Amino acid sequence: MGRSPRFTQDGLNKGAWTAHEDTILTDYVKVHGEGKWSNVAKKTGLKRCGKSCRLRWMNYLRPDIKRGNISHDEEELIIRLHKLLGNRWSLIAGRLPGRTDNEIKNYWNTTLAKKEKDFELKVSRPIVNNNYVGSDDALQTEKVVVTTVYQPHRTKCSSTNFVSMGPSSKNLKMEFHKSPSSLSKEDDHNNAGDFMMDFNVEDICKFLDINDDKVRGDGGGGGDGDDDSSFLVKLEADIASSSEFLSLASFLESAEEWPGDELNISTQPGRK
DNA sequence: AATACGGTCAACCGCCGAGAG
DNA sequence: CCTCTCGGCGGTTGACCGTAT
């Protein structure tokens, strides 16, 4: 696999790594640790650029790398994460211990991309079936309403999920309620259509690609709710739809347990 | 047996952001 | 500020391999 060895004009080796080169690099990292990759060539005589050394270590030589086929569970998780995060392979890999972004990217491009459409329904349905009893049509109407468990009022049926978080919250518990208009009598009787989900603020921020300092407010800058207006606006704008909330729930449900601090959350009725 | 073809995956490339000077 | 270096990321390439023809 890979590429045959070849040399650049500046004498650097390119292409496939040899076992001898792997040994040199591994020994170097054992002594000096990761980082300072540009020093590897200087200190070991290895004719590889720093980037190549880093890549080889990260994608192949690291001792914690998991070998072998992607399991069914891992595959499902990749699909769900990709649905959420797109081609952000490093983030996806971060949720799969022992797997590298390169490996997941390759796996996606060679195997999963074709199946993507087939999987879309499968990904969303387990959550629907477990927690969100109702027809798929109800999901499409984007009438999920979000409140927190700490302020157990239900917002009025709205098309916008609007949530504010206190400055030190790390986890965010949300209750998802099917909108009253889409609940059948039987659903209502069984409290079906409601489910609760834990969210981690950092992940929400990663998901939304925003700075979580704005949420926590520790060390100055963030402050209380009033200072977070920009965050709230973005949150409202970016994950207003129920489908995205469900996707986020799906993602975090599949992640490991989050260490939870006491929450400091309030909700506001949806606006729109 | 020879060839073509498509899948796989290690490795490279170019871009970008952070941090140091 | 500006420049430079480094590390990280996603996209792409290309050698290898198995299978079909």
PDB file of C-alpha atoms (C1' of nucleotides) in Angstrom:
ATOM      1  CA  MET A   1       0.000   0.000   0.000  1.00  0.00           C
ATOM      2  CA  GLY A   2       0.972   3.624  -0.065  1.00  0.00           C
ATOM      3  CA  ARG A   3       3.690   4.959  -2.228  1.00  0.00           C
ATOM      4  CA  SER A   4       7.038   3.666  -3.245  1.00  0.00           C
ATOM      5  CA  PRO A   5      10.023   5.417  -1.719  1.00  0.00           C
ATOM      6  CA  ARG A   6      11.306   8.383  -3.665  1.00  0.00           C
ATOM      7  CA  PHE A   7      13.431  11.384  -2.940  1.00  0.00           C
ATOM      8  CA  THR A   8      12.828  15.092  -3.342  1.00  0.00           C
ATOM      9  CA  GLN A   9      15.398  17.560  -4.631  1.00  0.00           C
ATOM     10  CA  ASP A  10      16.372  18.493  -1.085  1.00  0.00           C
ATOM     11  CA  GLY A  11      17.162  14.876  -0.287  1.00  0.00           C
ATOM     12  CA  LEU A  12      14.078  14.185   1.778  1.00  0.00           C
ATOM     13  CA  ASN A  13      12.539  10.776   1.490  1.00  0.00           C
ATOM     14  CA  LYS A  14       8.954  10.552   0.377  1.00  0.00           C
ATOM     15  CA  GLY A  15       6.583   7.696  -0.102  1.00  0.00           C
ATOM     16  CA  ALA A  16       6.135   4.596   1.972  1.00  0.00           C
ATOM     17  CA  TRP A  17       7.873   4.350   5.284  1.00  0.00           C
ATOM     18  CA  THR A  18      10.264   1.488   5.896  1.00  0.00           C
ATOM     19  CA  ALA A  19      10.363  -0.572   9.089  1.00  0.00           C
ATOM     20  CA  HIS A  20      13.740   0.980   9.882  1.00  0.00           C
ATOM     21  CA  GLU A  21      12.341   4.495   9.607  1.00  0.00           C
ATOM     22  CA  ASP A  22       9.425   3.503  11.819  1.00  0.00           C
ATOM     23  CA  THR A  23      11.849   2.261  14.459  1.00  0.00           C
ATOM     24  CA  ILE A  24      13.829   5.472  14.377  1.00  0.00           C
ATOM     25  CA  LEU A  25      10.722   7.596  14.696  1.00  0.00           C
ATOM     26  CA  THR A  26       9.249   5.453  17.453  1.00  0.00           C
ATOM     27  CA  ASP A  27      12.460   5.583  19.436  1.00  0.00           C
ATOM     28  CA  TYR A  28      12.605   9.329  19.027  1.00  0.00           C
ATOM     29  CA  VAL A  29       9.077   9.824  20.315  1.00  0.00           C
ATOM     30  CA  LYS A  30       9.719   7.513  23.260  1.00  0.00           C
ATOM     31  CA  VAL A  31      12.591   9.736  24.343  1.00  0.00           C
ATOM     32  CA  HIS A  32      11.392  13.210  23.380  1.00  0.00           C
ATOM     33  CA  GLY A  33       7.645  12.836  23.278  1.00  0.00           C
ATOM     34  CA  GLU A  34       5.292  14.071  20.611  1.00  0.00           C
ATOM     35  CA  GLY A  35       5.770  17.470  19.047  1.00  0.00           C
ATOM     36  CA  LYS A  36       8.746  19.357  17.646  1.00  0.00           C
ATOM     37  CA  TRP A  37       8.458  17.207  14.552  1.00  0.00           C
ATOM     38  CA  SER A  38      10.815  19.355  12.582  1.00  0.00           C
ATOM     39  CA  ASN A  39      13.553  18.344  15.022  1.00  0.00           C
ATOM     40  CA  VAL A  40      13.195  14.668  14.230  1.00  0.00           C
ATOM     41  CA  ALA A  41      15.254  14.851  11.074  1.00  0.00           C
ATOM     42  CA  LYS A  42      17.935  16.934  12.753  1.00  0.00           C
ATOM     43  CA  LYS A  43      18.261  14.683  15.773  1.00  0.00           C
ATOM     44  CA  THR A  44      17.841  11.298  14.144  1.00  0.00           C
ATOM     45  CA  GLY A  45      19.133  11.748  10.639  1.00  0.00           C
ATOM     46  CA  LEU A  46      15.799  10.584   9.332  1.00  0.00           C
ATOM     47  CA  LYS A  47      15.319  12.030   5.869  1.00  0.00           C
ATOM     48  CA  ARG A  48      11.708  12.969   6.416  1.00  0.00           C
ATOM     49  CA  CYS A  49      10.061  16.344   6.830  1.00  0.00           C
ATOM     50  CA  GLY A  50       8.379  17.132  10.129  1.00  0.00           C
ATOM     51  CA  LYS A  51       4.939  16.859   8.678  1.00  0.00           C
ATOM     52  CA  SER A  52       5.620  13.419   7.342  1.00  0.00           C
ATOM     53  CA  CYS A  53       6.937  12.297  10.739  1.00  0.00           C
ATOM     54  CA  ARG A  54       3.921  13.656  12.531  1.00  0.00           C
ATOM     55  CA  LEU A  55       1.548  12.009  10.093  1.00  0.00           C
ATOM     56  CA  ARG A  56       3.295   8.663  10.325  1.00  0.00           C
ATOM     57  CA  TRP A  57       3.187   8.761  14.109  1.00  0.00           C
ATOM     58  CA  MET A  58      -0.374   9.963  14.396  1.00  0.00           C
ATOM     59  CA  ASN A  59      -1.845   7.637  11.800  1.00  0.00           C
ATOM     60  CA  TYR A  60       0.206   4.527  12.197  1.00  0.00           C
ATOM     61  CA  LEU A  61       2.810   4.271  14.946  1.00  0.00           C
ATOM     62  CA  ARG A  62       0.931   5.598  17.946  1.00  0.00           C
ATOM     63  CA  PRO A  63       0.544   2.750  20.436  1.00  0.00           C
ATOM     64  CA  ASP A  64      -3.103   3.472  21.154  1.00  0.00           C
ATOM     65  CA  ILE A  65      -4.208   3.048  17.578  1.00  0.00           C
ATOM     66  CA  LYS A  66      -6.835   0.404  17.161  1.00  0.00           C
ATOM     67  CA  ARG A  67      -6.186  -2.025  14.356  1.00  0.00           C
ATOM     68  CA  GLY A  68      -8.696  -4.070  12.528  1.00  0.00           C
ATOM     69  CA  ASN A  69     -12.008  -3.589  10.862  1.00  0.00           C
ATOM     70  CA  ILE A  70     -14.463  -0.916  11.820  1.00  0.00           C
ATOM     71  CA  SER A  71     -17.148  -2.551  13.915  1.00  0.00           C
ATOM     72  CA  HIS A  72     -20.827  -2.212  13.225  1.00  0.00           C
ATOM     73  CA  ASP A  73     -21.226   0.070  16.241  1.00  0.00           C
ATOM     74  CA  GLU A  74     -18.355   2.227  15.108  1.00  0.00           C
ATOM     75  CA  GLU A  75     -19.817   2.415  11.640  1.00  0.00           C
ATOM     76  CA  GLU A  76     -23.157   3.560  12.936  1.00  0.00           C
ATOM     77  CA  LEU A  77     -21.480   6.146  15.091  1.00  0.00           C
ATOM     78  CA  ILE A  78     -19.463   7.447  12.168  1.00  0.00           C
ATOM     79  CA  ILE A  79     -22.602   7.818  10.125  1.00  0.00           C
ATOM     80  CA  ARG A  80     -24.394   9.646  12.868  1.00  0.00           C
ATOM     81  CA  LEU A  81     -21.462  11.916  13.552  1.00  0.00           C
ATOM     82  CA  HIS A  82     -20.990  12.653   9.901  1.00  0.00           C
ATOM     83  CA  LYS A  83     -24.610  13.563   9.639  1.00  0.00           C
ATOM     84  CA  LEU A  84     -23.997  16.081  12.381  1.00  0.00           C
ATOM     85  CA  LEU A  85     -20.537  17.339  11.690  1.00  0.00           C
ATOM     86  CA  GLY A  86     -19.978  16.815   8.011  1.00  0.00           C
ATOM     87  CA  ASN A  87     -16.434  16.161   6.876  1.00  0.00           C
ATOM     88  CA  ARG A  88     -14.867  17.204  10.151  1.00  0.00           C
ATOM     89  CA  TRP A  89     -12.941  14.016  10.426  1.00  0.00           C
ATOM     90  CA  SER A  90     -10.803  14.959  13.378  1.00  0.00           C
ATOM     91  CA  LEU A  91     -13.879  15.710  15.457  1.00  0.00           C
ATOM     92  CA  ILE A  92     -15.449  12.449  14.407  1.00  0.00           C
ATOM     93  CA  ALA A  93     -12.265  10.567  15.179  1.00  0.00           C
ATOM     94  CA  GLY A  94     -12.249  12.148  18.608  1.00  0.00           C
ATOM     95  CA  ARG A  95     -15.355  10.141  19.432  1.00  0.00           C
ATOM     96  CA  LEU A  96     -13.855   6.878  18.242  1.00  0.00           C
ATOM     97  CA  PRO A  97     -11.013   5.859  20.541  1.00  0.00           C
ATOM     98  CA  GLY A  98      -8.092   4.391  18.662  1.00  0.00           C
ATOM     99  CA  ARG A  99      -9.295   5.492  15.267  1.00  0.00           C
ATOM    100  CA  THR A 100      -7.576   8.215  13.282  1.00  0.00           C
ATOM    101  CA  ASP A 101      -9.140  10.938  11.231  1.00  0.00           C
ATOM    102  CA  ASN A 102      -7.390   9.578   8.164  1.00  0.00           C
ATOM    103  CA  GLU A 103      -8.784   6.124   8.727  1.00  0.00           C
ATOM    104  CA  ILE A 104     -12.304   7.396   9.192  1.00  0.00           C
ATOM    105  CA  LYS A 105     -12.021   9.662   6.203  1.00  0.00           C
ATOM    106  CA  ASN A 106     -10.863   6.743   4.076  1.00  0.00           C
ATOM    107  CA  TYR A 107     -13.561   4.499   5.429  1.00  0.00           C
ATOM    108  CA  TRP A 108     -16.171   7.076   4.692  1.00  0.00           C
ATOM    109  CA  ASN A 109     -14.968   7.779   1.192  1.00  0.00           C
ATOM    110  CA  THR A 110     -14.595   4.144   0.244  1.00  0.00           C
ATOM    111  CA  THR A 111     -17.454   2.507   2.075  1.00  0.00           C
ATOM    112  CA  LEU A 112     -19.958   4.729   3.736  1.00  0.00           C
ATOM    113  CA  ALA A 113     -20.470   7.515   1.271  1.00  0.00           C
ATOM    114  CA  LYS A 114     -22.368   5.141  -0.937  1.00  0.00           C
ATOM    115  CA  LYS A 115     -24.541   3.999   1.890  1.00  0.00           C
ATOM    116  CA  GLU A 116     -25.216   7.443   3.245  1.00  0.00           C
ATOM    117  CA  LYS A 117     -28.694   7.781   1.904  1.00  0.00           C
ATOM    118  CA  ASP A 118     -29.671   4.303   2.990  1.00  0.00           C
ATOM    119  CA  PHE A 119     -28.525   5.087   6.491  1.00  0.00           C
ATOM    120  CA  GLU A 120     -30.307   8.375   6.914  1.00  0.00           C
ATOM    121  CA  LEU A 121     -33.531   6.825   8.049  1.00  0.00           C
ATOM    122  CA  LYS A 122     -31.843   4.188  10.168  1.00  0.00           C
ATOM    123  CA  VAL A 123     -29.909   6.841  12.024  1.00  0.00           C
ATOM    124  CA  SER A 124     -32.888   8.898  12.994  1.00  0.00           C
ATOM    125  CA  ARG A 125     -35.312   6.122  13.683  1.00  0.00           C
ATOM    126  CA  PRO A 126     -33.847   4.538  16.827  1.00  0.00           C
ATOM    127  CA  ILE A 127     -34.292   7.806  18.651  1.00  0.00           C
ATOM    128  CA  VAL A 128     -37.716   8.196  17.271  1.00  0.00           C
ATOM    129  CA  ASN A 129     -38.606   4.717  18.328  1.00  0.00           C
ATOM    130  CA  ASN A 130     -37.061   4.853  21.776  1.00  0.00           C
ATOM    131  CA  ASN A 131     -38.030   8.257  22.891  1.00  0.00           C
ATOM    132  CA  TYR A 132     -40.096  10.070  20.465  1.00  0.00           C
ATOM    133  CA  VAL A 133     -43.160   8.124  19.705  1.00  0.00           C
ATOM    134  CA  GLY A 134     -44.970   9.523  16.780  1.00  0.00           C
ATOM    135  CA  SER A 135     -45.033   9.539  13.072  1.00  0.00           C
ATOM    136  CA  ASP A 136     -42.154  10.686  10.931  1.00  0.00           C
ATOM    137  CA  ASP A 137     -44.482  13.302   9.589  1.00  0.00           C
ATOM    138  CA  ALA A 138     -44.561  14.881  13.007  1.00  0.00           C
ATOM    139  CA  LEU A 139     -40.793  15.240  12.942  1.00  0.00           C
ATOM    140  CA  GLN A 140     -40.865  16.894   9.600  1.00  0.00           C
ATOM    141  CA  THR A 141     -43.074  19.645  10.891  1.00  0.00           C
ATOM    142  CA  GLU A 142     -40.325  20.909  13.192  1.00  0.00           C
ATOM    143  CA  LYS A 143     -42.645  21.347  16.092  1.00  0.00           C
ATOM    144  CA  VAL A 144     -40.469  19.943  18.830  1.00  0.00           C
ATOM    145  CA  VAL A 145     -40.426  22.220  21.835  1.00  0.00           C
ATOM    146  CA  VAL A 146     -37.478  22.394  24.201  1.00  0.00           C
ATOM    147  CA  THR A 147     -37.462  23.198  27.870  1.00  0.00           C
ATOM    148  CA  THR A 148     -35.034  22.306  30.635  1.00  0.00           C
ATOM    149  CA  VAL A 149     -35.722  20.032  33.554  1.00  0.00           C
ATOM    150  CA  TYR A 150     -34.965  22.847  35.938  1.00  0.00           C
ATOM    151  CA  GLN A 151     -37.669  25.055  34.728  1.00  0.00           C
ATOM    152  CA  PRO A 152     -40.386  22.635  34.002  1.00  0.00           C
ATOM    153  CA  HIS A 153     -42.665  24.855  32.106  1.00  0.00           C
ATOM    154  CA  ARG A 154     -43.265  24.005  28.528  1.00  0.00           C
ATOM    155  CA  THR A 155     -42.800  26.657  26.017  1.00  0.00           C
ATOM    156  CA  LYS A 156     -45.740  27.222  23.839  1.00  0.00           C
ATOM    157  CA  CYS A 157     -45.736  25.396  20.620  1.00  0.00           C
ATOM    158  CA  SER A 158     -43.228  27.200  18.529  1.00  0.00           C
ATOM    159  CA  SER A 159     -41.002  26.557  15.632  1.00  0.00           C
ATOM    160  CA  THR A 160     -37.936  27.888  17.421  1.00  0.00           C
ATOM    161  CA  ASN A 161     -36.023  26.166  20.172  1.00  0.00           C
ATOM    162  CA  PHE A 162     -34.556  28.865  22.321  1.00  0.00           C
ATOM    163  CA  VAL A 163     -32.292  27.966  25.192  1.00  0.00           C
ATOM    164  CA  SER A 164     -30.035  30.073  27.358  1.00  0.00           C
ATOM    165  CA  MET A 165     -27.256  28.741  29.538  1.00  0.00           C
ATOM    166  CA  GLY A 166     -25.749  30.077  32.681  1.00  0.00           C
ATOM    167  CA  PRO A 167     -22.109  31.083  32.846  1.00  0.00           C
ATOM    168  CA  SER A 168     -20.718  27.970  34.497  1.00  0.00           C
ATOM    169  CA  SER A 169     -22.782  25.235  33.033  1.00  0.00           C
ATOM    170  CA  LYS A 170     -20.964  22.332  31.477  1.00  0.00           C
ATOM    171  CA  ASN A 171     -23.886  20.071  30.921  1.00  0.00           C
ATOM    172  CA  LEU A 172     -27.269  20.987  29.736  1.00  0.00           C
ATOM    173  CA  LYS A 173     -30.287  18.831  30.360  1.00  0.00           C
ATOM    174  CA  MET A 174     -33.098  19.297  27.968  1.00  0.00           C
ATOM    175  CA  GLU A 175     -36.504  17.841  27.746  1.00  0.00           C
ATOM    176  CA  PHE A 176     -37.832  17.365  24.305  1.00  0.00           C
ATOM    177  CA  HIS A 177     -41.540  17.600  23.974  1.00  0.00           C
ATOM    178  CA  LYS A 178     -43.569  16.784  21.029  1.00  0.00           C
ATOM    179  CA  SER A 179     -45.696  19.723  20.240  1.00  0.00           C
ATOM    180  CA  PRO A 180     -49.240  19.405  21.549  1.00  0.00           C
ATOM    181  CA  SER A 181     -50.652  19.750  18.091  1.00  0.00           C
ATOM    182  CA  SER A 182     -48.843  16.660  16.882  1.00  0.00           C
ATOM    183  CA  LEU A 183     -49.627  14.477  19.893  1.00  0.00           C
ATOM    184  CA  SER A 184     -52.307  11.918  19.536  1.00  0.00           C
ATOM    185  CA  LYS A 185     -54.614  11.282  22.484  1.00  0.00           C
ATOM    186  CA  GLU A 186     -52.851   8.038  23.164  1.00  0.00           C
ATOM    187  CA  ASP A 187     -49.478   9.753  23.079  1.00  0.00           C
ATOM    188  CA  ASP A 188     -50.673  12.336  25.522  1.00  0.00           C
ATOM    189  CA  HIS A 189     -52.007   9.729  27.872  1.00  0.00           C
ATOM    190  CA  ASN A 190     -48.695   7.884  27.947  1.00  0.00           C
ATOM    191  CA  ASN A 191     -46.585  11.001  28.046  1.00  0.00           C
ATOM    192  CA  ALA A 192     -45.169   9.705  24.842  1.00  0.00           C
ATOM    193  CA  GLY A 193     -43.322  12.161  22.728  1.00  0.00           C
ATOM    194  CA  ASP A 194     -41.308  13.462  25.661  1.00  0.00           C
ATOM    195  CA  PHE A 195     -37.727  12.578  26.300  1.00  0.00           C
ATOM    196  CA  MET A 196     -34.808  13.997  28.151  1.00  0.00           C
ATOM    197  CA  MET A 197     -31.290  14.405  26.927  1.00  0.00           C
ATOM    198  CA  ASP A 198     -28.017  15.607  28.383  1.00  0.00           C
ATOM    199  CA  PHE A 199     -25.936  17.969  26.343  1.00  0.00           C
ATOM    200  CA  ASN A 200     -22.414  19.110  26.907  1.00  0.00           C
ATOM    201  CA  VAL A 201     -21.927  22.781  26.314  1.00  0.00           C
ATOM    202  CA  GLU A 202     -18.492  22.316  24.795  1.00  0.00           C
ATOM    203  CA  ASP A 203     -19.896  19.942  22.273  1.00  0.00           C
ATOM    204  CA  ILE A 204     -22.725  22.217  21.438  1.00  0.00           C
ATOM    205  CA  CYS A 205     -20.221  24.965  20.887  1.00  0.00           C
ATOM    206  CA  LYS A 206     -18.045  22.709  18.772  1.00  0.00           C
ATOM    207  CA  PHE A 207     -21.071  21.695  16.846  1.00  0.00           C
ATOM    208  CA  LEU A 208     -21.999  25.293  16.260  1.00  0.00           C
ATOM    209  CA  ASP A 209     -18.402  26.326  15.768  1.00  0.00           C
ATOM    210  CA  ILE A 210     -18.516  29.005  18.413  1.00  0.00           C
ATOM    211  CA  ASN A 211     -16.425  29.902  21.402  1.00  0.00           C
ATOM    212  CA  ASP A 212     -17.604  28.259  24.601  1.00  0.00           C
ATOM    213  CA  ASP A 213     -16.041  31.036  26.662  1.00  0.00           C
ATOM    214  CA  LYS A 214     -19.113  32.984  25.801  1.00  0.00           C
ATOM    215  CA  VAL A 215     -21.165  30.393  27.549  1.00  0.00           C
ATOM    216  CA  ARG A 216     -19.136  29.703  30.620  1.00  0.00           C
ATOM    217  CA  GLY A 217     -18.022  33.210  31.363  1.00  0.00           C
ATOM    218  CA  ASP A 218     -15.239  32.036  33.673  1.00  0.00           C
ATOM    219  CA  GLY A 219     -12.194  34.226  33.835  1.00  0.00           C
ATOM    220  CA  GLY A 220     -14.032  37.255  32.619  1.00  0.00           C
ATOM    221  CA  GLY A 221     -15.531  37.981  29.285  1.00  0.00           C
ATOM    222  CA  GLY A 222     -18.479  35.639  29.380  1.00  0.00           C
ATOM    223  CA  GLY A 223     -20.487  37.006  32.208  1.00  0.00           C
ATOM    224  CA  ASP A 224     -24.099  36.364  32.841  1.00  0.00           C
ATOM    225  CA  GLY A 225     -26.918  35.757  30.500  1.00  0.00           C
ATOM    226  CA  ASP A 226     -27.214  39.292  29.279  1.00  0.00           C
ATOM    227  CA  ASP A 227     -23.658  39.184  27.982  1.00  0.00           C
ATOM    228  CA  ASP A 228     -24.374  36.079  26.034  1.00  0.00           C
ATOM    229  CA  SER A 229     -26.814  37.591  23.642  1.00  0.00           C
ATOM    230  CA  SER A 230     -24.620  36.962  20.651  1.00  0.00           C
ATOM    231  CA  PHE A 231     -24.322  33.324  21.584  1.00  0.00           C
ATOM    232  CA  LEU A 232     -28.016  33.000  22.070  1.00  0.00           C
ATOM    233  CA  VAL A 233     -28.771  34.508  18.748  1.00  0.00           C
ATOM    234  CA  LYS A 234     -26.418  32.131  17.048  1.00  0.00           C
ATOM    235  CA  LEU A 235     -27.739  29.160  18.934  1.00  0.00           C
ATOM    236  CA  GLU A 236     -31.211  30.100  18.010  1.00  0.00           C
ATOM    237  CA  ALA A 237     -30.291  30.544  14.423  1.00  0.00           C
ATOM    238  CA  ASP A 238     -28.202  27.468  14.026  1.00  0.00           C
ATOM    239  CA  ILE A 239     -30.086  24.758  15.792  1.00  0.00           C
ATOM    240  CA  ALA A 240     -33.555  26.090  15.660  1.00  0.00           C
ATOM    241  CA  SER A 241     -34.959  23.136  13.854  1.00  0.00           C
ATOM    242  CA  SER A 242     -36.101  20.059  15.658  1.00  0.00           C
ATOM    243  CA  SER A 243     -34.258  17.814  13.288  1.00  0.00           C
ATOM    244  CA  GLU A 244     -30.975  19.370  14.246  1.00  0.00           C
ATOM    245  CA  PHE A 245     -31.762  19.078  17.929  1.00  0.00           C
ATOM    246  CA  LEU A 246     -32.549  15.459  17.408  1.00  0.00           C
ATOM    247  CA  SER A 247     -29.332  14.994  15.520  1.00  0.00           C
ATOM    248  CA  LEU A 248     -27.417  16.635  18.307  1.00  0.00           C
ATOM    249  CA  ALA A 249     -29.180  14.447  20.812  1.00  0.00           C
ATOM    250  CA  SER A 250     -28.315  11.442  18.744  1.00  0.00           C
ATOM    251  CA  PHE A 251     -24.692  12.448  18.687  1.00  0.00           C
ATOM    252  CA  LEU A 252     -24.381  13.080  22.387  1.00  0.00           C
ATOM    253  CA  GLU A 253     -26.370  10.050  23.295  1.00  0.00           C
ATOM    254  CA  SER A 254     -23.772   7.980  21.558  1.00  0.00           C
ATOM    255  CA  ALA A 255     -20.902   9.705  23.304  1.00  0.00           C
ATOM    256  CA  GLU A 256     -19.476   8.707  26.634  1.00  0.00           C
ATOM    257  CA  GLU A 257     -20.842   9.928  29.960  1.00  0.00           C
ATOM    258  CA  TRP A 258     -20.191  13.540  30.626  1.00  0.00           C
ATOM    259  CA  PRO A 259     -19.017  14.626  34.030  1.00  0.00           C
ATOM    260  CA  GLY A 260     -21.797  16.873  35.132  1.00  0.00           C
ATOM    261  CA  ASP A 261     -21.672  19.985  37.189  1.00  0.00           C
ATOM    262  CA  GLU A 262     -24.782  21.483  38.608  1.00  0.00           C
ATOM    263  CA  LEU A 263     -26.642  23.239  35.939  1.00  0.00           C
ATOM    264  CA  ASN A 264     -27.555  26.817  35.723  1.00  0.00           C
ATOM    265  CA  ILE A 265     -30.001  26.967  32.959  1.00  0.00           C
ATOM    266  CA  SER A 266     -33.050  28.843  32.061  1.00  0.00           C
ATOM    267  CA  THR A 267     -35.244  28.735  29.101  1.00  0.00           C
ATOM    268  CA  GLN A 268     -37.122  31.293  27.203  1.00  0.00           C
ATOM    269  CA  PRO A 269     -40.097  30.719  25.057  1.00  0.00           C
ATOM    270  CA  GLY A 270     -39.310  30.356  21.433  1.00  0.00           C
ATOM    271  CA  ARG A 271     -39.358  33.474  19.404  1.00  0.00           C
ATOM    272  CA  LYS A 272     -40.207  33.839  15.815  1.00  0.00           C
TER     273      LYS A 272
ATOM    274  C1'  DA B   1      -2.881 -16.660 -18.070  1.00  0.00           C
ATOM    275  C1'  DA B   2      -3.276 -11.974 -19.093  1.00  0.00           C
ATOM    276  C1'  DT B   3      -5.479  -7.814 -18.699  1.00  0.00           C
ATOM    277  C1'  DA B   4      -8.713  -4.371 -17.015  1.00  0.00           C
ATOM    278  C1'  DC B   5     -10.972  -2.402 -13.460  1.00  0.00           C
ATOM    279  C1'  DG B   6     -12.404  -0.818  -9.073  1.00  0.00           C
ATOM    280  C1'  DG B   7     -11.553  -0.693  -4.046  1.00  0.00           C
ATOM    281  C1'  DT B   8      -8.466   0.327  -0.334  1.00  0.00           C
ATOM    282  C1'  DC B   9      -5.564   3.135   2.327  1.00  0.00           C
ATOM    283  C1'  DA B  10      -0.959   5.243   3.359  1.00  0.00           C
ATOM    284  C1'  DA B  11       0.936   9.335   2.309  1.00  0.00           C
ATOM    285  C1'  DC B  12       1.248  13.878   0.189  1.00  0.00           C
ATOM    286  C1'  DC B  13      -0.455  18.599  -0.687  1.00  0.00           C
ATOM    287  C1'  DG B  14      -2.158  23.021   0.217  1.00  0.00           C
ATOM    288  C1'  DC B  15      -4.389  25.849   3.291  1.00  0.00           C
ATOM    289  C1'  DC B  16      -5.199  27.873   7.708  1.00  0.00           C
ATOM    290  C1'  DG B  17      -4.719  29.412  12.550  1.00  0.00           C
ATOM    291  C1'  DA B  18      -1.919  29.951  16.658  1.00  0.00           C
ATOM    292  C1'  DG B  19       2.015  31.447  18.760  1.00  0.00           C
ATOM    293  C1'  DA B  20       6.663  33.241  19.040  1.00  0.00           C
ATOM    294  C1'  DG B  21       9.963  36.676  17.886  1.00  0.00           C
TER     295       DG B  21
ATOM    296  C1'  DC C   1       1.454  44.950  13.521  1.00  0.00           C
ATOM    297  C1'  DC C   2       4.277  41.839  10.535  1.00  0.00           C
ATOM    298  C1'  DT C   3       6.684  37.701   9.453  1.00  0.00           C
ATOM    299  C1'  DC C   4       7.915  33.132  10.167  1.00  0.00           C
ATOM    300  C1'  DT C   5       7.402  28.495  11.867  1.00  0.00           C
ATOM    301  C1'  DC C   6       4.821  24.778  13.336  1.00  0.00           C
ATOM    302  C1'  DG C   7       1.029  21.828  13.819  1.00  0.00           C
ATOM    303  C1'  DG C   8      -3.498  20.423  12.388  1.00  0.00           C
ATOM    304  C1'  DC C   9      -6.955  19.623   9.052  1.00  0.00           C
ATOM    305  C1'  DG C  10      -9.503  18.091   4.855  1.00  0.00           C
ATOM    306  C1'  DG C  11      -8.890  16.921   0.061  1.00  0.00           C
ATOM    307  C1'  DT C  12      -6.458  14.289  -3.158  1.00  0.00           C
ATOM    308  C1'  DT C  13      -3.184  11.089  -5.141  1.00  0.00           C
ATOM    309  C1'  DG C  14      -1.282   6.845  -6.465  1.00  0.00           C
ATOM    310  C1'  DA C  15       0.591   2.130  -5.419  1.00  0.00           C
ATOM    311  C1'  DC C  16      -1.091  -2.099  -4.276  1.00  0.00           C
ATOM    312  C1'  DC C  17      -4.449  -5.768  -4.257  1.00  0.00           C
ATOM    313  C1'  DG C  18      -8.432  -8.660  -5.322  1.00  0.00           C
ATOM    314  C1'  DT C  19     -11.827  -9.743  -8.609  1.00  0.00           C
ATOM    315  C1'  DA C  20     -14.045  -9.861 -13.032  1.00  0.00           C
ATOM    316  C1'  DT C  21     -13.649 -10.576 -17.858  1.00  0.00           C
TER     317       DT C  21
END
